N, CA, C and O atoms as a DFTB+ gen file, in Angstrom:
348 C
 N C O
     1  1      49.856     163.444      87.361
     2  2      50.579     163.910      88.530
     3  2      51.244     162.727      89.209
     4  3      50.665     161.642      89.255
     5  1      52.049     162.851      89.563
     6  2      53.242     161.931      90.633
     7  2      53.094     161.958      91.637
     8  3      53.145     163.002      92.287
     9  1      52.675     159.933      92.499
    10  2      52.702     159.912      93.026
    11  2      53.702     160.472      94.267
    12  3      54.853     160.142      93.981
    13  1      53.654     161.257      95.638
    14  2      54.662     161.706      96.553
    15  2      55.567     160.015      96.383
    16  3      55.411     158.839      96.055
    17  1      56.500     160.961      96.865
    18  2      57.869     159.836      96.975
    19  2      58.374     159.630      98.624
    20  3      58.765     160.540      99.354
    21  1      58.269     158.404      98.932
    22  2      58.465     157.829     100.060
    23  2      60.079     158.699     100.822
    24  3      61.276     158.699     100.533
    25  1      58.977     159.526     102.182
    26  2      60.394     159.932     102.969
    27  2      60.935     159.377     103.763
    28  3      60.310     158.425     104.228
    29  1      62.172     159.615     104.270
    30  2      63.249     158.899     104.924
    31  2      62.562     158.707     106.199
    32  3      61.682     159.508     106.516
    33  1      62.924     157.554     107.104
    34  2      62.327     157.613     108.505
    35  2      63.531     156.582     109.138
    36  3      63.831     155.446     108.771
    37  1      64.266     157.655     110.538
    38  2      65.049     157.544     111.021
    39  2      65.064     157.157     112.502
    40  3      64.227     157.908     113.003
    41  1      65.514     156.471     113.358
    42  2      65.606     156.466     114.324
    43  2      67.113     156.943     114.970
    44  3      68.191     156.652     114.452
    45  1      66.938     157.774     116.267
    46  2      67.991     158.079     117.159
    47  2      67.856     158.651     118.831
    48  3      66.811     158.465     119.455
    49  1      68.685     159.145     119.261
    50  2      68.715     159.354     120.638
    51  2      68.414     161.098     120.750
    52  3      69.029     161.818     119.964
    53  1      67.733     161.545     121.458
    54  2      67.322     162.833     122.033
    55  2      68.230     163.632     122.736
    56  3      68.017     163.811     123.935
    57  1      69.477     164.286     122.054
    58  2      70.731     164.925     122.767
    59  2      69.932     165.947     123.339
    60  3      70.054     166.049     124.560
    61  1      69.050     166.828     122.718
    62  2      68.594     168.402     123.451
    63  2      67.194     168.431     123.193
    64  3      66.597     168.005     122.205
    65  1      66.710     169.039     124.299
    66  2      65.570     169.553     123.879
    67  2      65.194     171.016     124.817
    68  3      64.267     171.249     125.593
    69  1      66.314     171.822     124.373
    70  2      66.393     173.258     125.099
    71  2      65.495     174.362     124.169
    72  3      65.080     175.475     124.494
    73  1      65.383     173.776     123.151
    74  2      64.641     175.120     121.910
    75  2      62.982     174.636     121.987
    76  3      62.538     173.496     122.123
    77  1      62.354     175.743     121.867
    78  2      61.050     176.119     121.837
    79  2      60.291     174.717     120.295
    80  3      60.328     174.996     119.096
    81  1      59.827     173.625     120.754
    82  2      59.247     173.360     119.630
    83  2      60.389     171.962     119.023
    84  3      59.877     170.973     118.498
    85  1      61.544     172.045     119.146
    86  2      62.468     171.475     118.624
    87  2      63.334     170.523     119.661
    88  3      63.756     170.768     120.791
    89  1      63.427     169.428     118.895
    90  2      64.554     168.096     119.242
    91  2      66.354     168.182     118.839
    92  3      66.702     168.495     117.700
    93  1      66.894     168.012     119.418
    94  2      68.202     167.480     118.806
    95  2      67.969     166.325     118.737
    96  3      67.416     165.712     119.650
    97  1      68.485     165.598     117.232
    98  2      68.460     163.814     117.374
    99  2      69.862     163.458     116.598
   100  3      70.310     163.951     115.563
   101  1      70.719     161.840     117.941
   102  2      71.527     161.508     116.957
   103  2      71.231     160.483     116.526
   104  3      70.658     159.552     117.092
   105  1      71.694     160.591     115.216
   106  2      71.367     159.042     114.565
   107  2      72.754     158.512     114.338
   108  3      73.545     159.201     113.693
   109  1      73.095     157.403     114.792
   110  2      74.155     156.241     114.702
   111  2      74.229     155.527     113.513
   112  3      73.204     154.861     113.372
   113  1      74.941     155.403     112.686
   114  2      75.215     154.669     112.119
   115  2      76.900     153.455     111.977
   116  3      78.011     153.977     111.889
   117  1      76.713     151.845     111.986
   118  2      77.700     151.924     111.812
   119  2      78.394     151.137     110.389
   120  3      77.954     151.731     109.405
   121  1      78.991     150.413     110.121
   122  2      79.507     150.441     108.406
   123  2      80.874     149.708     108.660
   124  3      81.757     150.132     109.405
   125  1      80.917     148.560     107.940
   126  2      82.445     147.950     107.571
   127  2      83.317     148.768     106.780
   128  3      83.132     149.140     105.621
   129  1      84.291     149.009     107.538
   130  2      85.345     149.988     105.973
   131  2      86.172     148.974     104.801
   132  3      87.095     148.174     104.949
   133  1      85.421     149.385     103.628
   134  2      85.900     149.149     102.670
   135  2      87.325     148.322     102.518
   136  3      87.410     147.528     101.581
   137  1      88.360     148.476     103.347
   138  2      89.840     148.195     102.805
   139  2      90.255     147.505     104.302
   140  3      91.074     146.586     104.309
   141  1      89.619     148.020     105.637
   142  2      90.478     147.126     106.642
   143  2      89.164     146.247     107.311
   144  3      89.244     145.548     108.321
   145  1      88.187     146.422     106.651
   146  2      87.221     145.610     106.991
   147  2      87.094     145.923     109.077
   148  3      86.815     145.030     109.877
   149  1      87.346     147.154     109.388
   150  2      87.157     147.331     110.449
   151  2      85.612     148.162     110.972
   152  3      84.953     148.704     110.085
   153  1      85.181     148.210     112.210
   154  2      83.679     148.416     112.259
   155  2      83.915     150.118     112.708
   156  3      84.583     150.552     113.647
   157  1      83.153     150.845     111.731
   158  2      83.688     152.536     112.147
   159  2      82.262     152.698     112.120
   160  3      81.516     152.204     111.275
   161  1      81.885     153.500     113.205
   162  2      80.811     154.003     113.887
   163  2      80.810     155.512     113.741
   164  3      81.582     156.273     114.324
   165  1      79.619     155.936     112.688
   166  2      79.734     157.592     113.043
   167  2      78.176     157.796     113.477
   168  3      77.289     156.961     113.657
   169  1      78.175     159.024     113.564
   170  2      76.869     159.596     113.818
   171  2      76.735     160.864     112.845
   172  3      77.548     161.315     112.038
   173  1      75.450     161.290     113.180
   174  2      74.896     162.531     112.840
   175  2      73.851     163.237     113.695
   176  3      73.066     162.553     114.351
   177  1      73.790     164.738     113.729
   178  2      72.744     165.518     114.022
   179  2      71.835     166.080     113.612
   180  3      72.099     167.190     113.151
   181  1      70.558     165.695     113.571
   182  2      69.432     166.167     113.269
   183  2      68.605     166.791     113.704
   184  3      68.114     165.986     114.495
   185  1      67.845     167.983     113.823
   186  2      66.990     168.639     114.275
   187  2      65.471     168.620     114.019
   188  3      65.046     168.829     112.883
   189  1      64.717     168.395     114.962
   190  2      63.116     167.667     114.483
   191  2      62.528     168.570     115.363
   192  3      62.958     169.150     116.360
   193  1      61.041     168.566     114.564
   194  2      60.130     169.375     114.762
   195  2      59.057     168.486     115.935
   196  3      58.636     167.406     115.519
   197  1      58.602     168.937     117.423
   198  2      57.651     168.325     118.072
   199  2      56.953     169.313     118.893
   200  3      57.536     170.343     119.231
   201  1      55.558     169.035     119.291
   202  2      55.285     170.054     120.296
   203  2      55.144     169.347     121.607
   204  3      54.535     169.784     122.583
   205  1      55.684     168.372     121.532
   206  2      55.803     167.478     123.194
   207  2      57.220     167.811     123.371
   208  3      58.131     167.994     122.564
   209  1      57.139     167.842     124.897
   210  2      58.459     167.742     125.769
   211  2      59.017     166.630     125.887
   212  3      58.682     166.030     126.908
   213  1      59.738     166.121     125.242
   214  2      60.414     164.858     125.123
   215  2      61.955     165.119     126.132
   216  3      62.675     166.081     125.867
   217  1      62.188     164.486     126.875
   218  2      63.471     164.258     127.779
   219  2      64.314     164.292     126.688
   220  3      64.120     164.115     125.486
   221  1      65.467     164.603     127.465
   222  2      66.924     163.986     127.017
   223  2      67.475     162.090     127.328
   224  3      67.474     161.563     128.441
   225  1      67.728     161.666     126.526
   226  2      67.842     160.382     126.075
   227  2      66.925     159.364     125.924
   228  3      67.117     158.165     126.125
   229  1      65.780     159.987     125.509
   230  2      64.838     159.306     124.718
   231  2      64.923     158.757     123.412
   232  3      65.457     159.530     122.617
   233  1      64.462     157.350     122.797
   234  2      65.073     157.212     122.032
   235  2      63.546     157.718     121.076
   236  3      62.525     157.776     121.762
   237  1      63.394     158.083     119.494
   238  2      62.408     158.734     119.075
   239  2      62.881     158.242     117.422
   240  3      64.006     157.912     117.048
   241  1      61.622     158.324     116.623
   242  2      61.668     157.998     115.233
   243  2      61.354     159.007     114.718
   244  3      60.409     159.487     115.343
   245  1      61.837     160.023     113.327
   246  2      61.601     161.166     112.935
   247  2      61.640     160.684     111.740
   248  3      62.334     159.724     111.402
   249  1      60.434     161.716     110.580
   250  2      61.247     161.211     109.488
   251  2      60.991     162.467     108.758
   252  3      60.264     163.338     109.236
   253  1      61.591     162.587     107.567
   254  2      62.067     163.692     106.902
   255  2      60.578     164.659     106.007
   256  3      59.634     164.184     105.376
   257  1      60.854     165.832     106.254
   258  2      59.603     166.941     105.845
   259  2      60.370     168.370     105.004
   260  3      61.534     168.671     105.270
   261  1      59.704     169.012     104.181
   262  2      59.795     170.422     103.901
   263  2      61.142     170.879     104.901
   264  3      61.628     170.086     105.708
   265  1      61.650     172.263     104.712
   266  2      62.089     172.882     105.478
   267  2      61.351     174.009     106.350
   268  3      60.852     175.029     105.875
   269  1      61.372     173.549     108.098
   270  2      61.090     174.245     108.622
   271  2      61.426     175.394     109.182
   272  3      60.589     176.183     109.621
   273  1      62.864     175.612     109.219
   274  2      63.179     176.787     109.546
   275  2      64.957     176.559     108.829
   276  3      65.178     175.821     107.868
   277  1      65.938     177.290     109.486
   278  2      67.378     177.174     108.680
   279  2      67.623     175.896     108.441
   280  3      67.710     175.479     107.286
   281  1      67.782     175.024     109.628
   282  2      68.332     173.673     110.008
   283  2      67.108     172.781     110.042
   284  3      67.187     171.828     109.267
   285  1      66.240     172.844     110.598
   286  2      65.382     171.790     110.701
   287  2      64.243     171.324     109.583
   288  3      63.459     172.146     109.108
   289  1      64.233     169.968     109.227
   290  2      63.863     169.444     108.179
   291  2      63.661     167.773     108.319
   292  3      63.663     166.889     107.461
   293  1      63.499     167.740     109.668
   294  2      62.801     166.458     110.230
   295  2      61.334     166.920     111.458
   296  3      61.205     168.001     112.032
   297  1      60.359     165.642     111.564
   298  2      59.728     165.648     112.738
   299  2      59.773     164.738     113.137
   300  3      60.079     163.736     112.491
   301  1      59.419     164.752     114.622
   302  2      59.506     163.564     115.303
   303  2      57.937     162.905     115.089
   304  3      56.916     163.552     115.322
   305  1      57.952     161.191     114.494
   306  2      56.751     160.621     114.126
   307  2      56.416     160.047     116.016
   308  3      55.487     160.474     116.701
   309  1      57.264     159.219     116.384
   310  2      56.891     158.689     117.695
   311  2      58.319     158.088     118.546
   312  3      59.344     157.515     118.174
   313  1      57.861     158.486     119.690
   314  2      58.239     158.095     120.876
   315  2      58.636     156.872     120.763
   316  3      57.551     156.323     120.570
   317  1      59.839     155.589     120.734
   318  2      59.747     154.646     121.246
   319  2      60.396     154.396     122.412
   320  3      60.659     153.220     122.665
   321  1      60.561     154.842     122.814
   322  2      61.155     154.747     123.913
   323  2      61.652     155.883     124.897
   324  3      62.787     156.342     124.765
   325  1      60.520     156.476     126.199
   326  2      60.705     157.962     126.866
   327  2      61.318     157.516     128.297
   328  3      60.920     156.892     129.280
   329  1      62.569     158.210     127.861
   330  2      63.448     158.429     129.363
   331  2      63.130     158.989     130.722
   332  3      62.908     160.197     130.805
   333  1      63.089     158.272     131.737
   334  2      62.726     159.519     132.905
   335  2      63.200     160.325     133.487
   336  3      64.117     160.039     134.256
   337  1      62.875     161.295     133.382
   338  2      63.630     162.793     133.766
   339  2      63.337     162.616     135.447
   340  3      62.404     162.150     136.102
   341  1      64.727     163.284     135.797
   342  2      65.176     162.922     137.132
   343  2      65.112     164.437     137.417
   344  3      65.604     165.233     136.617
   345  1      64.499     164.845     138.572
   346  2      64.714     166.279     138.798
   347  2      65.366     166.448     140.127
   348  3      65.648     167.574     140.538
């Protein structure tokens, strides 16, 4: 049997956390382009699995699992960094 194969583990910023159970996370990436050697910055959205209330702009490390529901197929491993919610 085969050993499991090492999953992805990501860090990004906490856009939402309006759904029952679930994170929005973006992850930044940025990258020299190939031909003008200029610095292009994209992102992505990820959806992670937590049962803590994590703020919005927290920064958080998730890394990749099974599929949990349509979209989501990350959890959040830990907190590094929790924003304070201003009420």
């Amino acid at each position: 049997m085969d050993e499991r194969s090492v999953r992805k583990v990501k860090e990004g910023v906490v856009l939402s956390n309006k759904m029952k159970n679930t994170v929005t996370v973006k992850i930044s990436t940025n990258f020299h382009h190939p031909k003008y050697s200029k610095l292009v910055k994209r992102w992505t959205k990820c959806y992670a699995h937590t049962e803590e209330n994590i703020p919005e702009g927290s920064v958080v490390k998730i890394m990749e699992t099974r599929p949990l529901s349509k979209l989501k197929r990350w959890r959040v491993i830990e907190i590094i960094h929790k924003e304070v919610e201003t009420v």
